[in-house]
Coordinates of C-alpha atoms and ligand atoms in Angstrom, one line a residue:
M222 CA 20.3 -25.4 -39.9
D223 CA 23.8 -24.2 -40.0
E224 CA 24.5 -24.1 -43.7
Q225 CA 27.7 -22.1 -43.1
L226 CA 29.1 -25.1 -41.3
Y227 CA 28.7 -27.4 -44.2
K228 CA 29.9 -24.7 -46.6
S229 CA 33.1 -24.3 -44.6
R230 CA 33.7 -28.0 -44.7
R231 CA 33.3 -28.0 -48.5
T232 CA 35.7 -25.1 -48.7
T233 CA 38.3 -27.1 -46.7
Y234 CA 37.7 -30.1 -48.8
L235 CA 38.2 -28.1 -52.0
A236 CA 41.4 -26.5 -50.7
R237 CA 42.8 -30.0 -50.2
M238 CA 41.9 -31.2 -53.8
K239 CA 44.5 -31.0 -56.5
K240 CA 44.0 -28.3 -59.2
R241 CA 42.0 -29.4 -62.3
S242 CA 40.0 -32.0 -60.5
I243 CA 36.5 -33.0 -59.6
A244 CA 35.1 -34.9 -56.5
L245 CA 31.8 -36.7 -56.4
F246 CA 29.9 -37.7 -53.3
F247 CA 26.8 -39.8 -53.6
S248 CA 24.0 -40.1 -51.0
A249 CA 23.5 -43.5 -49.5
P250 CA 21.3 -45.9 -51.6
L251 CA 18.0 -47.1 -50.3
K252 CA 18.4 -50.7 -49.1
T253 CA 15.8 -53.3 -49.7
R254 CA 14.5 -55.2 -46.6
S255 CA 12.3 -57.6 -48.4
N256 CA 10.5 -57.5 -51.8
D257 CA 9.4 -53.8 -52.2
T258 CA 10.0 -52.6 -48.6
E259 CA 13.1 -50.8 -47.5
Y260 CA 15.1 -50.3 -44.3
P261 CA 14.7 -46.9 -42.7
Y262 CA 16.9 -44.5 -44.7
R263 CA 20.1 -43.4 -43.2
Q264 CA 22.3 -40.9 -45.1
D265 CA 25.9 -41.6 -46.1
S266 CA 28.1 -40.1 -43.4
D267 CA 30.6 -38.3 -45.7
F268 CA 27.8 -36.9 -47.9
Y269 CA 26.1 -35.6 -44.8
Y270 CA 29.3 -34.2 -43.4
L271 CA 29.7 -32.0 -46.5
T272 CA 26.1 -31.1 -47.2
G273 CA 23.9 -31.7 -44.1
F274 CA 21.3 -33.1 -46.5
K275 CA 19.4 -36.2 -45.6
E276 CA 17.6 -37.1 -48.9
D277 CA 18.5 -40.1 -51.0
N278 CA 19.3 -39.9 -54.8
S279 CA 21.4 -36.8 -54.3
V280 CA 24.9 -36.1 -55.4
L281 CA 27.6 -33.5 -54.5
L282 CA 30.0 -32.4 -57.3
L283 CA 33.0 -30.3 -56.3
I284 CA 35.0 -28.8 -59.1
K285 CA 38.5 -27.3 -58.8
E286 CA 39.9 -25.4 -61.7
K287 CA 43.3 -23.8 -61.8
N288 CA 42.1 -20.6 -60.0
S289 CA 38.5 -21.2 -59.1
T290 CA 36.1 -23.7 -57.6
Q291 CA 32.5 -24.7 -58.0
E292 CA 30.0 -26.6 -55.8
I293 CA 27.1 -28.3 -57.4
L294 CA 24.3 -30.2 -55.7
F295 CA 22.0 -32.6 -57.5
V296 CA 18.7 -33.4 -55.8
Q297 CA 15.6 -35.5 -56.5
K298 CA 13.1 -33.9 -58.8
K299 CA 9.8 -32.9 -57.2
D300 CA 7.2 -35.7 -58.0
P301 CA 3.8 -35.3 -56.4
T302 CA 2.8 -38.9 -57.1
L303 CA 5.9 -40.4 -55.5
E304 CA 5.8 -37.8 -52.7
L305 CA 2.3 -39.0 -51.8
W306 CA 3.9 -42.4 -50.9
T307 CA 7.3 -41.6 -49.5
G308 CA 7.1 -38.0 -48.3
K309 CA 8.0 -34.5 -49.4
R310 CA 11.2 -33.8 -51.3
L311 CA 13.0 -30.5 -51.0
G312 CA 13.3 -30.1 -54.8
E313 CA 15.6 -28.0 -56.9
K314 CA 14.2 -24.5 -56.1
E315 CA 14.1 -24.9 -52.3
A316 CA 17.5 -26.6 -52.3
K317 CA 18.9 -23.6 -54.1
K318 CA 17.5 -21.3 -51.4
R319 CA 18.8 -23.5 -48.6
F320 CA 22.3 -24.7 -49.5
L321 CA 25.2 -22.4 -50.0
V322 CA 26.3 -24.0 -53.2
D323 CA 26.9 -22.4 -56.6
K324 CA 24.3 -24.5 -58.5
V325 CA 21.5 -27.0 -57.9
Y326 CA 20.2 -29.3 -60.6
T327 CA 18.0 -32.4 -60.5
T328 CA 19.8 -35.7 -60.3
E329 CA 18.5 -36.5 -63.8
E330 CA 21.0 -34.0 -65.1
L331 CA 23.9 -35.7 -63.4
H332 CA 25.6 -37.5 -66.3
V333 CA 25.5 -34.5 -68.7
R334 CA 26.7 -32.0 -66.0
V335 CA 29.5 -34.4 -64.8
N336 CA 30.5 -35.0 -68.4
N337 CA 30.9 -31.3 -69.0
S338 CA 32.9 -30.9 -65.8
L339 CA 35.4 -33.4 -66.9
L340 CA 36.9 -31.2 -69.6
G341 CA 40.5 -30.4 -68.8
K342 CA 40.6 -32.3 -65.6
K343 CA 43.5 -34.5 -64.5
K344 CA 42.3 -35.9 -61.2
F345 CA 39.1 -37.5 -60.2
Y346 CA 38.0 -38.1 -56.6
L347 CA 35.6 -41.0 -56.7
D348 CA 34.4 -43.7 -54.3
L349 CA 36.7 -46.4 -55.4
V350 CA 34.8 -49.1 -53.5
C351 CA 31.1 -48.3 -54.2
E352 CA 29.4 -50.0 -57.2
E353 CA 26.5 -47.6 -57.4
K354 CA 25.0 -47.4 -60.9
N355 CA 25.5 -43.7 -61.4
L356 CA 29.1 -44.0 -60.3
L357 CA 29.8 -46.8 -62.7
H358 CA 28.5 -44.5 -65.5
V359 CA 30.8 -41.7 -64.3
R360 CA 33.7 -44.1 -64.4
K361 CA 32.9 -44.9 -68.0
L362 CA 32.8 -41.2 -68.9
I363 CA 36.2 -40.7 -67.3
K364 CA 37.7 -43.7 -69.0
K365 CA 36.7 -42.2 -72.3
R366 CA 38.8 -39.1 -71.6
V367 CA 41.8 -40.6 -69.8
K368 CA 44.4 -42.8 -71.4
K369 CA 43.9 -46.4 -70.1
S370 CA 47.4 -46.4 -68.6
L371 CA 46.7 -43.2 -66.7
Y372 CA 43.3 -44.1 -65.3
K373 CA 44.5 -45.6 -62.1
K374 CA 46.8 -42.7 -61.3
S375 CA 44.1 -40.2 -62.1
T376 CA 41.4 -41.6 -59.8
L377 CA 41.7 -41.0 -56.0
H378 CA 39.5 -42.2 -53.2
V379 CA 37.0 -39.4 -52.6
R380 CA 36.6 -40.3 -48.9
D381 CA 40.3 -40.0 -48.0
I382 CA 40.1 -36.2 -47.5
S383 CA 36.7 -36.1 -45.8
Q384 CA 37.5 -38.9 -43.4
K385 CA 40.7 -37.2 -42.4
M386 CA 38.8 -34.0 -41.8
R387 CA 36.3 -36.0 -39.7
A388 CA 39.0 -37.1 -37.3
I389 CA 38.9 -33.8 -35.4
K390 CA 35.5 -33.0 -34.1
T391 CA 34.2 -29.4 -33.8
S392 CA 32.4 -28.3 -30.6
H393 CA 29.1 -28.7 -32.5
E394 CA 29.8 -32.3 -33.2
I395 CA 30.9 -32.9 -29.6
E396 CA 27.6 -31.4 -28.4
L397 CA 25.7 -33.9 -30.5
I398 CA 27.7 -36.8 -29.2
K399 CA 27.1 -35.6 -25.6
K400 CA 23.4 -35.4 -26.3
A401 CA 23.5 -39.0 -27.7
L402 CA 25.3 -40.0 -24.6
M403 CA 22.7 -38.4 -22.2
I404 CA 20.0 -40.5 -23.9
T405 CA 22.1 -43.6 -23.8
K406 CA 23.0 -43.0 -20.1
D407 CA 19.3 -42.8 -19.1
A408 CA 18.6 -46.0 -21.0
H409 CA 21.4 -47.9 -19.4
H410 CA 20.4 -46.7 -15.9
K411 CA 16.8 -47.7 -16.5
V412 CA 17.8 -51.2 -17.6
M413 CA 20.3 -51.5 -14.7
A414 CA 17.5 -50.7 -12.3
M415 CA 14.7 -52.9 -13.7
P416 CA 14.0 -56.5 -12.5
K417 CA 15.6 -58.8 -15.0
I418 CA 15.4 -62.4 -13.6
G419 CA 13.5 -64.6 -16.1
R420 CA 13.2 -61.8 -18.7
F421 CA 14.4 -62.3 -22.2
E422 CA 17.4 -60.5 -23.7
Y423 CA 15.1 -58.9 -26.4
E424 CA 13.0 -57.3 -23.7
L425 CA 16.0 -55.3 -22.6
Q426 CA 16.8 -54.5 -26.2
A427 CA 13.2 -53.2 -26.5
E428 CA 13.7 -51.0 -23.4
F429 CA 16.8 -49.4 -25.0
E430 CA 15.0 -48.9 -28.4
Y431 CA 12.0 -47.3 -26.6
E432 CA 14.2 -45.0 -24.5
F433 CA 16.2 -44.0 -27.5
K434 CA 13.2 -43.1 -29.7
K435 CA 11.2 -41.6 -26.9
N436 CA 14.0 -39.1 -26.2
G437 CA 14.5 -38.0 -29.8
A438 CA 17.3 -40.3 -31.0
Y439 CA 16.7 -41.6 -34.6
S440 CA 17.7 -45.1 -33.7
D441 CA 20.4 -47.2 -32.2
A442 CA 23.9 -46.4 -33.6
Y443 CA 24.5 -50.1 -34.1
T444 CA 22.4 -53.2 -33.3
T445 CA 22.1 -53.4 -29.5
I446 CA 23.9 -56.3 -27.9
I447 CA 22.2 -57.9 -24.9
A448 CA 24.2 -60.9 -24.1
G449 CA 23.3 -63.0 -21.0
G450 CA 26.0 -65.2 -19.5
D451 CA 28.1 -67.1 -22.0
N452 CA 26.5 -65.3 -24.9
G453 CA 28.8 -62.4 -24.0
N454 CA 31.6 -64.5 -25.3
T455 CA 30.3 -63.9 -28.8
L456 CA 31.7 -60.5 -29.4
H457 CA 29.0 -59.2 -31.7
Y458 CA 26.1 -61.2 -30.3
I459 CA 22.9 -59.6 -31.7
N460 CA 20.4 -62.5 -31.5
N461 CA 19.2 -61.3 -28.1
S462 CA 16.8 -64.2 -28.0
Q463 CA 17.7 -66.0 -24.7
K464 CA 16.2 -66.0 -21.2
L465 CA 18.3 -64.2 -18.6
I466 CA 19.4 -66.5 -15.8
D467 CA 19.4 -65.3 -12.2
T468 CA 23.1 -65.8 -11.3
E469 CA 24.6 -64.7 -14.6
L470 CA 26.0 -61.4 -15.9
I471 CA 24.6 -59.5 -18.9
L472 CA 27.0 -57.7 -21.3
I473 CA 25.1 -54.8 -22.7
D474 CA 26.6 -52.8 -25.6
A475 CA 24.0 -50.2 -26.5
G476 CA 24.2 -46.6 -27.8
C477 CA 21.9 -44.3 -29.7
E478 CA 22.4 -42.2 -32.7
Y479 CA 21.4 -38.6 -32.2
E480 CA 21.2 -36.2 -35.2
M481 CA 23.5 -38.6 -37.1
Y482 CA 26.1 -38.9 -34.2
A483 CA 26.8 -42.1 -32.4
S484 CA 27.4 -43.1 -28.8
D485 CA 28.8 -46.5 -28.0
I486 CA 28.6 -47.7 -24.4
T487 CA 29.1 -51.2 -22.9
R488 CA 28.2 -52.1 -19.3
T489 CA 28.2 -55.5 -17.8
I490 CA 25.8 -56.0 -15.0
P491 CA 24.4 -58.9 -12.9
V492 CA 20.9 -60.2 -13.8
N493 CA 19.9 -60.3 -10.1
G494 CA 21.6 -57.0 -9.2
K495 CA 24.5 -58.5 -7.2
F496 CA 27.9 -59.6 -8.5
S497 CA 29.2 -63.0 -7.3
E498 CA 32.7 -63.1 -5.9
A499 CA 34.1 -64.7 -9.1
Q500 CA 32.2 -62.2 -11.3
K501 CA 33.5 -59.3 -9.2
E502 CA 37.1 -60.5 -9.5
V503 CA 36.9 -60.4 -13.3
Y504 CA 34.9 -57.2 -13.4
E505 CA 37.2 -55.3 -11.1
L506 CA 40.2 -56.3 -13.3
V507 CA 38.5 -55.0 -16.5
L508 CA 37.3 -51.9 -14.7
A509 CA 40.7 -51.0 -13.2
T510 CA 42.2 -51.6 -16.7
E511 CA 39.7 -49.4 -18.4
M512 CA 40.2 -46.6 -15.9
K513 CA 44.0 -46.7 -16.0
V514 CA 44.0 -46.7 -19.8
I515 CA 41.6 -43.7 -19.9
E516 CA 43.8 -41.8 -17.4
T517 CA 46.8 -42.0 -19.7
I518 CA 45.0 -40.4 -22.6
Q519 CA 46.5 -37.1 -23.9
E520 CA 47.7 -35.6 -27.1
G521 CA 50.6 -37.4 -28.7
V522 CA 49.8 -40.8 -27.2
L523 CA 49.4 -43.7 -29.7
R524 CA 46.5 -46.0 -29.8
S525 CA 48.9 -48.9 -29.9
D526 CA 50.4 -47.6 -26.5
L527 CA 46.9 -47.9 -25.0
Q528 CA 46.4 -51.3 -26.5
L529 CA 49.7 -52.6 -25.1
M530 CA 48.9 -51.1 -21.7
A531 CA 45.5 -52.8 -21.6
R532 CA 47.0 -56.1 -22.6
E533 CA 49.7 -55.8 -19.9
L534 CA 47.2 -54.9 -17.2
L535 CA 44.7 -57.6 -18.2
C536 CA 47.5 -60.2 -18.5
E537 CA 48.9 -59.4 -15.1
G538 CA 45.5 -59.7 -13.6
M539 CA 44.8 -63.0 -15.4
V540 CA 47.9 -64.4 -14.0
A541 CA 46.9 -63.3 -10.5
L542 CA 43.5 -64.9 -10.9
G543 CA 45.0 -68.2 -12.3
I544 CA 43.4 -67.7 -15.7
L545 CA 46.9 -67.7 -17.3
E546 CA 50.1 -69.1 -16.0
G547 CA 53.6 -67.8 -16.7
D548 CA 55.6 -64.6 -17.1
V549 CA 53.5 -61.6 -18.3
A550 CA 56.0 -60.4 -20.9
E551 CA 56.4 -63.9 -22.2
L552 CA 52.7 -64.5 -22.4
I553 CA 52.2 -61.2 -24.3
K554 CA 55.0 -62.0 -26.6
E555 CA 53.4 -65.3 -27.4
E556 CA 50.0 -63.6 -27.6
K557 CA 48.5 -66.0 -25.1
D558 CA 46.4 -63.1 -23.6
R559 CA 44.7 -62.6 -27.0
K560 CA 42.6 -65.7 -26.4
Y561 CA 40.7 -63.9 -23.7
F562 CA 41.1 -60.2 -24.9
P563 CA 40.9 -60.7 -28.7
H564 CA 39.9 -57.2 -29.8
G565 CA 41.2 -53.7 -30.0
I566 CA 41.2 -51.2 -27.1
G567 CA 39.0 -48.8 -29.0
H568 CA 38.1 -47.0 -32.2
W569 CA 37.3 -43.5 -33.5
M570 CA 33.6 -42.5 -33.1
G571 CA 31.5 -39.8 -34.6
L572 CA 29.1 -39.9 -37.5
D573 CA 29.8 -43.6 -37.7
V574 CA 30.1 -45.7 -34.6
H575 CA 33.3 -47.0 -36.0
D576 CA 34.3 -43.7 -37.6
P577 CA 36.4 -44.5 -40.6
C578 CA 39.1 -41.8 -39.9
P579 CA 42.6 -43.0 -40.6
Y580 CA 44.7 -44.6 -38.0
K581 CA 47.9 -44.3 -40.0
D582 CA 49.3 -41.6 -42.2
K583 CA 50.4 -41.9 -45.8
K584 CA 53.8 -43.3 -44.8
G585 CA 52.1 -45.9 -42.6
R586 CA 53.0 -44.2 -39.3
E587 CA 50.5 -44.3 -36.6
I588 CA 48.6 -41.0 -36.1
P589 CA 48.9 -39.8 -32.5
L590 CA 46.0 -38.7 -30.5
A591 CA 45.2 -35.0 -30.9
D592 CA 42.8 -32.4 -29.4
G593 CA 39.3 -33.0 -30.8
M594 CA 39.5 -36.7 -31.5
V595 CA 36.9 -38.9 -30.0
M596 CA 37.6 -42.6 -29.3
T597 CA 36.1 -45.5 -27.4
I598 CA 38.0 -47.3 -24.7
E599 CA 36.6 -50.8 -24.3
P600 CA 38.8 -53.5 -22.7
G601 CA 37.1 -56.8 -22.1
L602 CA 37.7 -60.4 -20.9
Y603 CA 35.9 -63.3 -22.5
L604 CA 36.0 -66.6 -20.6
P605 CA 34.0 -69.2 -22.5
L606 CA 31.9 -71.8 -20.7
D607 CA 33.4 -74.6 -22.7
D608 CA 37.1 -73.7 -22.0
A609 CA 38.4 -76.5 -19.9
N610 CA 41.6 -74.6 -19.3
L611 CA 39.9 -72.0 -17.2
P612 CA 39.3 -72.3 -13.5
E613 CA 35.7 -73.5 -13.3
K614 CA 34.4 -70.5 -11.4
Y615 CA 35.3 -68.1 -14.2
R616 CA 33.8 -70.2 -17.1
G617 CA 30.9 -68.4 -18.9
I618 CA 31.9 -65.0 -17.6
A619 CA 32.2 -62.2 -20.2
V620 CA 33.0 -58.6 -19.2
R621 CA 33.4 -55.5 -21.4
I622 CA 33.3 -51.9 -20.2
E623 CA 33.3 -49.1 -22.7
D624 CA 33.3 -45.3 -22.5
N625 CA 33.6 -42.5 -25.1
I626 CA 36.6 -40.2 -24.6
L627 CA 37.4 -36.8 -26.1
V628 CA 41.1 -35.9 -26.4
T629 CA 41.6 -32.4 -25.3
K630 CA 44.6 -30.0 -25.0
E631 CA 44.6 -30.7 -21.2
G632 CA 44.4 -34.4 -21.6
Y633 CA 40.9 -35.9 -22.0
E634 CA 37.3 -35.6 -21.2
N635 CA 35.2 -38.7 -20.5
L636 CA 32.1 -37.8 -22.5
S637 CA 30.3 -40.7 -20.9
F638 CA 31.2 -39.8 -17.4
G639 CA 28.4 -40.5 -15.0
I640 CA 27.1 -43.8 -16.5
A641 CA 27.3 -46.2 -13.5
K642 CA 30.2 -48.5 -13.7
T643 CA 31.7 -49.4 -10.3
V644 CA 30.3 -52.5 -8.6
E645 CA 28.8 -50.3 -5.9
E646 CA 27.1 -47.9 -8.3
I647 CA 25.6 -50.8 -10.4
E648 CA 24.4 -52.7 -7.3
A649 CA 22.9 -49.5 -5.8
L650 CA 21.0 -48.7 -8.9
Y651 CA 19.4 -52.2 -9.0
S652 CA 18.3 -52.0 -5.3
R653 CA 16.4 -48.8 -6.1
T654 CA 13.7 -50.8 -7.9
Ligands
LIG847 N1 29.4 -51.5 -30.4 C1 30.4 -52.0 -31.2 C2 31.7 -51.7 -30.6 O1 31.9 -51.5 -29.4 O2 32.7 -51.5 -31.3
LIG848 MN1 30.3 -50.9 -28.2
LIG849 MN1 33.0 -49.7 -29.5

């Protein structure tokens, strides 16, 4: 456990806080699945980023005075009866030994301690979105101390600083993403190779979940998408309930989470192992687009440049295939291409699959790519079965190809390099069964 790492993140966070302020981070709440059973617990990403602690009912309080700082962690009280049911808790004493914070208290003391810390403070970094019970109470405490007219100005969103910090990944974070991707790669390759005709989408989902867990991943980083044929035209199809049909494609968007870090990989493969001519035409267009966009990645490039490039390449290709008609520039200006490529070229990835790091700075200017950022590149073409405007042979085809890219000083590193994606590689893997 590298406590120094989390300590240094808190130090950076504190350095960016205004003087005479406090910041409060809450652990994720438990989420009810039904009646008295809960979903498996997953820690809040910002809380984890600053503490490395995975228990619920915990709070981090950072205090910045004029010339000093204090870090306080609140943890669940030891409770042998409850621990019998839900597992061991670290408790106050062990937490004090482990975490490099100034003080540890039980969460029962939160309100009193926070109230004491408010004295003389002018700024309050809180989660301005969350409605957690404890947080509502803290807001009340602050409202008692701050003039009503100043309340809005005094409260700042606590995640703004941490999510900005999270944009640049350390080598340790990149190693965890790479580990997640190794597991994800093996799972994709296993599913590419297995016989699939007549199997159900959920059977493939089960293979992914099995491979993820078996190899030490906590879970999937998002619900696996196994979309046979026209189902791929529903962007976030997660029903995974249909039978796979011999001549169709399967769009598979699946990535595991390893030690809290995501991977996010899409591959589109033929059910029977061989692309038809029409499928290949669409596939090669998306693949060429993906590879060309990746090749342009380097520091200083804007995500909107990548988006426009993908749109132009896909649009040109769609005109060549007879999917769209007209002048490419005109079609893009009129957003006609968006009908078949309706989503973004990619997103930040890290502790969250869609890492909530900012895309724009305070002035609304786009943040250029920089060394240490990790993003997905995921162009796609979605050609619905019921779209009578499409050439018949393309109806019901959906293709997305997605890789995870690290921006480096030299340009980029494709962290998911080696996951089969050319037609030849995919067909060869299937024929090995
Ligand atoms: N897996 C969700 C996405 O690609 O954004
Ligand atoms: Mn994805
Ligand atoms: Mn993605």
